């Protein structure tokens, strides 16, 4: 949409500039001949005015299309960032719950099997958990970058 709007604005601006440069007496004579791209038309001042008004309206439509597309894309990006932040917050909460449950479980195991075995199990799980969290964060960042 942005590209279409930009092309419309540039095309109409070029068209208006070409018409202005090719017709010196258009604004001083009550009626004249408008020549553009090899075509000539006998036009009155009213027709010229209406043609300019239509061209101006089309320029405005092109600008609205262009800025509308840019705003829509910005809203999508902001929504994706917000969703990612919510997912990360939820993941942190779940991770805290998981950690507390895991420490309770390790404490129970420590009572049953001995403290040394429980500490080794907790260290191994913590390392695996850190690797998984880093991988999940990298995947989420790659997904946001793809949007």
PDB file of C-alpha atoms in Angstrom:
ATOM      1  CA  UNK A   1       0.000   0.000   0.000  1.00  0.00           C
ATOM      2  CA  UNK A   2       2.818   2.385   0.807  1.00  0.00           C
ATOM      3  CA  UNK A   3       4.441   1.769  -2.558  1.00  0.00           C
ATOM      4  CA  UNK A   4       1.182   2.289  -4.458  1.00  0.00           C
ATOM      5  CA  UNK A   5       0.526   5.548  -2.627  1.00  0.00           C
ATOM      6  CA  UNK A   6       4.074   6.749  -3.236  1.00  0.00           C
ATOM      7  CA  UNK A   7       3.862   5.931  -6.954  1.00  0.00           C
ATOM      8  CA  UNK A   8       0.530   7.745  -7.213  1.00  0.00           C
ATOM      9  CA  UNK A   9       1.910  10.855  -5.497  1.00  0.00           C
ATOM     10  CA  UNK A  10       5.086  10.906  -7.591  1.00  0.00           C
ATOM     11  CA  UNK A  11       3.233  10.306 -10.853  1.00  0.00           C
ATOM     12  CA  UNK A  12       0.696  13.041 -10.267  1.00  0.00           C
ATOM     13  CA  UNK A  13       3.371  15.466  -9.102  1.00  0.00           C
ATOM     14  CA  UNK A  14       5.341  14.824 -12.283  1.00  0.00           C
ATOM     15  CA  UNK A  15       2.217  15.230 -14.370  1.00  0.00           C
ATOM     16  CA  UNK A  16       1.361  18.571 -12.745  1.00  0.00           C
ATOM     17  CA  UNK A  17       4.944  19.786 -13.140  1.00  0.00           C
ATOM     18  CA  UNK A  18       5.012  18.827 -16.841  1.00  0.00           C
ATOM     19  CA  UNK A  19       1.700  20.600 -17.466  1.00  0.00           C
ATOM     20  CA  UNK A  20       2.923  23.726 -15.681  1.00  0.00           C
ATOM     21  CA  UNK A  21       6.266  23.845 -17.491  1.00  0.00           C
ATOM     22  CA  UNK A  22       4.738  23.292 -20.960  1.00  0.00           C
ATOM     23  CA  UNK A  23       2.030  25.960 -20.698  1.00  0.00           C
ATOM     24  CA  UNK A  24       3.315  29.476 -20.072  1.00  0.00           C
ATOM     25  CA  UNK A  25       0.140  31.413 -20.848  1.00  0.00           C
ATOM     26  CA  UNK A  26      -2.310  29.119 -19.091  1.00  0.00           C
ATOM     27  CA  UNK A  27      -2.749  31.318 -16.048  1.00  0.00           C
ATOM     28  CA  UNK A  28      -2.793  34.672 -17.846  1.00  0.00           C
ATOM     29  CA  UNK A  29      -5.281  33.856 -20.632  1.00  0.00           C
ATOM     30  CA  UNK A  30      -8.978  33.288 -19.921  1.00  0.00           C
ATOM     31  CA  UNK A  31      -8.920  30.171 -22.094  1.00  0.00           C
ATOM     32  CA  UNK A  32      -6.066  28.356 -23.708  1.00  0.00           C
ATOM     33  CA  UNK A  33      -4.663  25.230 -25.170  1.00  0.00           C
ATOM     34  CA  UNK A  34      -3.241  22.682 -22.768  1.00  0.00           C
ATOM     35  CA  UNK A  35      -0.522  20.537 -24.281  1.00  0.00           C
ATOM     36  CA  UNK A  36       0.715  17.471 -22.486  1.00  0.00           C
ATOM     37  CA  UNK A  37       2.602  14.503 -23.883  1.00  0.00           C
ATOM     38  CA  UNK A  38       1.849  15.430 -27.469  1.00  0.00           C
ATOM     39  CA  UNK A  39      -1.905  15.966 -26.953  1.00  0.00           C
ATOM     40  CA  UNK A  40      -3.511  19.389 -27.077  1.00  0.00           C
ATOM     41  CA  UNK A  41      -6.875  20.315 -25.590  1.00  0.00           C
ATOM     42  CA  UNK A  42      -8.746  23.617 -25.767  1.00  0.00           C
ATOM     43  CA  UNK A  43      -9.691  24.264 -22.168  1.00  0.00           C
ATOM     44  CA  UNK A  44     -11.429  26.988 -20.279  1.00  0.00           C
ATOM     45  CA  UNK A  45     -10.158  28.316 -16.987  1.00  0.00           C
ATOM     46  CA  UNK A  46     -12.915  26.381 -15.184  1.00  0.00           C
ATOM     47  CA  UNK A  47     -11.873  23.109 -16.790  1.00  0.00           C
ATOM     48  CA  UNK A  48      -8.267  23.714 -15.879  1.00  0.00           C
ATOM     49  CA  UNK A  49      -9.290  24.507 -12.303  1.00  0.00           C
ATOM     50  CA  UNK A  50     -11.401  21.350 -12.017  1.00  0.00           C
ATOM     51  CA  UNK A  51      -8.587  19.255 -13.473  1.00  0.00           C
ATOM     52  CA  UNK A  52      -6.227  20.683 -10.859  1.00  0.00           C
ATOM     53  CA  UNK A  53      -8.752  19.997  -8.100  1.00  0.00           C
ATOM     54  CA  UNK A  54      -9.101  16.379  -9.208  1.00  0.00           C
ATOM     55  CA  UNK A  55      -5.313  16.008  -9.359  1.00  0.00           C
ATOM     56  CA  UNK A  56      -5.018  17.476  -5.855  1.00  0.00           C
ATOM     57  CA  UNK A  57      -7.670  15.072  -4.557  1.00  0.00           C
ATOM     58  CA  UNK A  58      -5.813  12.142  -6.086  1.00  0.00           C
ATOM     59  CA  UNK A  59      -2.590  13.315  -4.426  1.00  0.00           C
ATOM     60  CA  UNK A  60      -4.392  13.412  -1.076  1.00  0.00           C
ATOM     61  CA  UNK A  61      -5.796   9.928  -1.642  1.00  0.00           C
ATOM     62  CA  UNK A  62      -2.282   8.721  -2.439  1.00  0.00           C
ATOM     63  CA  UNK A  63      -0.955  10.276   0.775  1.00  0.00           C
ATOM     64  CA  UNK A  64      -3.737   8.691   2.834  1.00  0.00           C
ATOM     65  CA  UNK A  65      -2.989   5.287   1.307  1.00  0.00           C
ATOM     66  CA  UNK A  66       0.720   5.693   1.938  1.00  0.00           C
ATOM     67  CA  UNK A  67       0.400   6.788   5.578  1.00  0.00           C
ATOM     68  CA  UNK A  68      -2.382   4.295   6.258  1.00  0.00           C
ATOM     69  CA  UNK A  69      -0.141   1.426   5.201  1.00  0.00           C
ATOM     70  CA  UNK A  70       2.710   2.706   7.356  1.00  0.00           C
ATOM     71  CA  UNK A  71       0.470   3.061  10.416  1.00  0.00           C
ATOM     72  CA  UNK A  72      -1.022  -0.395   9.943  1.00  0.00           C
ATOM     73  CA  UNK A  73       2.430  -1.941   9.782  1.00  0.00           C
ATOM     74  CA  UNK A  74       3.540  -0.051  12.916  1.00  0.00           C
ATOM     75  CA  UNK A  75       0.463  -1.289  14.817  1.00  0.00           C
ATOM     76  CA  UNK A  76       1.229  -4.880  13.815  1.00  0.00           C
ATOM     77  CA  UNK A  77       4.822  -4.547  15.015  1.00  0.00           C
ATOM     78  CA  UNK A  78       3.721  -3.056  18.331  1.00  0.00           C
ATOM     79  CA  UNK A  79       1.167  -5.835  18.841  1.00  0.00           C
ATOM     80  CA  UNK A  80       3.818  -8.472  18.135  1.00  0.00           C
ATOM     81  CA  UNK A  81       6.208  -6.866  20.629  1.00  0.00           C
ATOM     82  CA  UNK A  82       3.477  -6.660  23.261  1.00  0.00           C
ATOM     83  CA  UNK A  83       2.568 -10.301  22.712  1.00  0.00           C
ATOM     84  CA  UNK A  84       6.211 -11.324  22.997  1.00  0.00           C
ATOM     85  CA  UNK A  85       6.578  -9.382  26.255  1.00  0.00           C
ATOM     86  CA  UNK A  86       3.465 -11.073  27.655  1.00  0.00           C
ATOM     87  CA  UNK A  87       4.765 -14.500  26.643  1.00  0.00           C
ATOM     88  CA  UNK A  88       8.127 -13.803  28.265  1.00  0.00           C
ATOM     89  CA  UNK A  89       6.452 -12.624  31.488  1.00  0.00           C
ATOM     90  CA  UNK A  90       4.293 -15.739  31.552  1.00  0.00           C
ATOM     91  CA  UNK A  91       7.352 -17.883  30.882  1.00  0.00           C
ATOM     92  CA  UNK A  92       9.210 -16.233  33.789  1.00  0.00           C
ATOM     93  CA  UNK A  93       6.267 -16.884  36.137  1.00  0.00           C
ATOM     94  CA  UNK A  94       6.091 -20.497  35.078  1.00  0.00           C
ATOM     95  CA  UNK A  95       9.841 -20.808  35.452  1.00  0.00           C
ATOM     96  CA  UNK A  96       9.652 -19.472  39.031  1.00  0.00           C
ATOM     97  CA  UNK A  97       6.908 -21.946  39.871  1.00  0.00           C
ATOM     98  CA  UNK A  98       8.932 -24.716  38.290  1.00  0.00           C
ATOM     99  CA  UNK A  99      12.038 -23.716  40.239  1.00  0.00           C
ATOM    100  CA  UNK A 100      10.196 -23.658  43.559  1.00  0.00           C
ATOM    101  CA  UNK A 101       8.647 -27.065  42.897  1.00  0.00           C
ATOM    102  CA  UNK A 102      11.993 -28.437  41.808  1.00  0.00           C
ATOM    103  CA  UNK A 103      13.711 -27.167  44.953  1.00  0.00           C
ATOM    104  CA  UNK A 104      10.974 -28.731  47.088  1.00  0.00           C
ATOM    105  CA  UNK A 105      11.442 -31.995  45.228  1.00  0.00           C
ATOM    106  CA  UNK A 106      15.212 -31.802  45.645  1.00  0.00           C
ATOM    107  CA  UNK A 107      14.769 -31.148  49.365  1.00  0.00           C
ATOM    108  CA  UNK A 108      12.581 -34.208  49.639  1.00  0.00           C
ATOM    109  CA  UNK A 109      15.130 -36.290  47.735  1.00  0.00           C
ATOM    110  CA  UNK A 110      17.922 -34.931  49.896  1.00  0.00           C
ATOM    111  CA  UNK A 111      16.115 -36.150  52.974  1.00  0.00           C
ATOM    112  CA  UNK A 112      15.648 -39.554  51.394  1.00  0.00           C
ATOM    113  CA  UNK A 113      18.939 -40.186  49.554  1.00  0.00           C
ATOM    114  CA  UNK A 114      21.451 -37.789  50.986  1.00  0.00           C
ATOM    115  CA  UNK A 115      22.470 -34.217  50.276  1.00  0.00           C
ATOM    116  CA  UNK A 116      25.332 -34.928  47.853  1.00  0.00           C
ATOM    117  CA  UNK A 117      23.212 -36.803  45.316  1.00  0.00           C
ATOM    118  CA  UNK A 118      20.466 -34.174  45.403  1.00  0.00           C
ATOM    119  CA  UNK A 119      22.915 -31.313  44.786  1.00  0.00           C
ATOM    120  CA  UNK A 120      24.379 -33.055  41.719  1.00  0.00           C
ATOM    121  CA  UNK A 121      20.896 -33.643  40.301  1.00  0.00           C
ATOM    122  CA  UNK A 122      19.937 -30.000  40.920  1.00  0.00           C
ATOM    123  CA  UNK A 123      23.113 -28.730  39.219  1.00  0.00           C
ATOM    124  CA  UNK A 124      22.511 -30.872  36.133  1.00  0.00           C
ATOM    125  CA  UNK A 125      18.883 -29.764  35.893  1.00  0.00           C
ATOM    126  CA  UNK A 126      19.799 -26.105  36.339  1.00  0.00           C
ATOM    127  CA  UNK A 127      22.307 -26.305  33.472  1.00  0.00           C
ATOM    128  CA  UNK A 128      19.767 -28.028  31.213  1.00  0.00           C
ATOM    129  CA  UNK A 129      17.127 -25.456  32.159  1.00  0.00           C
ATOM    130  CA  UNK A 130      19.470 -22.565  31.324  1.00  0.00           C
ATOM    131  CA  UNK A 131      20.170 -24.064  27.894  1.00  0.00           C
ATOM    132  CA  UNK A 132      16.438 -24.506  27.208  1.00  0.00           C
ATOM    133  CA  UNK A 133      15.635 -20.955  28.317  1.00  0.00           C
ATOM    134  CA  UNK A 134      18.356 -19.516  26.071  1.00  0.00           C
ATOM    135  CA  UNK A 135      17.083 -21.547  23.112  1.00  0.00           C
ATOM    136  CA  UNK A 136      13.474 -20.452  23.747  1.00  0.00           C
ATOM    137  CA  UNK A 137      14.547 -16.791  23.982  1.00  0.00           C
ATOM    138  CA  UNK A 138      16.499 -17.057  20.712  1.00  0.00           C
ATOM    139  CA  UNK A 139      13.502 -18.712  18.994  1.00  0.00           C
ATOM    140  CA  UNK A 140      11.148 -15.967  20.225  1.00  0.00           C
ATOM    141  CA  UNK A 141      13.520 -13.232  19.049  1.00  0.00           C
ATOM    142  CA  UNK A 142      13.841 -14.888  15.633  1.00  0.00           C
ATOM    143  CA  UNK A 143      10.035 -15.104  15.375  1.00  0.00           C
ATOM    144  CA  UNK A 144       9.620 -11.404  16.172  1.00  0.00           C
ATOM    145  CA  UNK A 145      12.347 -10.483  13.689  1.00  0.00           C
ATOM    146  CA  UNK A 146      10.555 -12.534  11.008  1.00  0.00           C
ATOM    147  CA  UNK A 147       7.324 -10.552  11.516  1.00  0.00           C
TER     148      UNK A 147
END
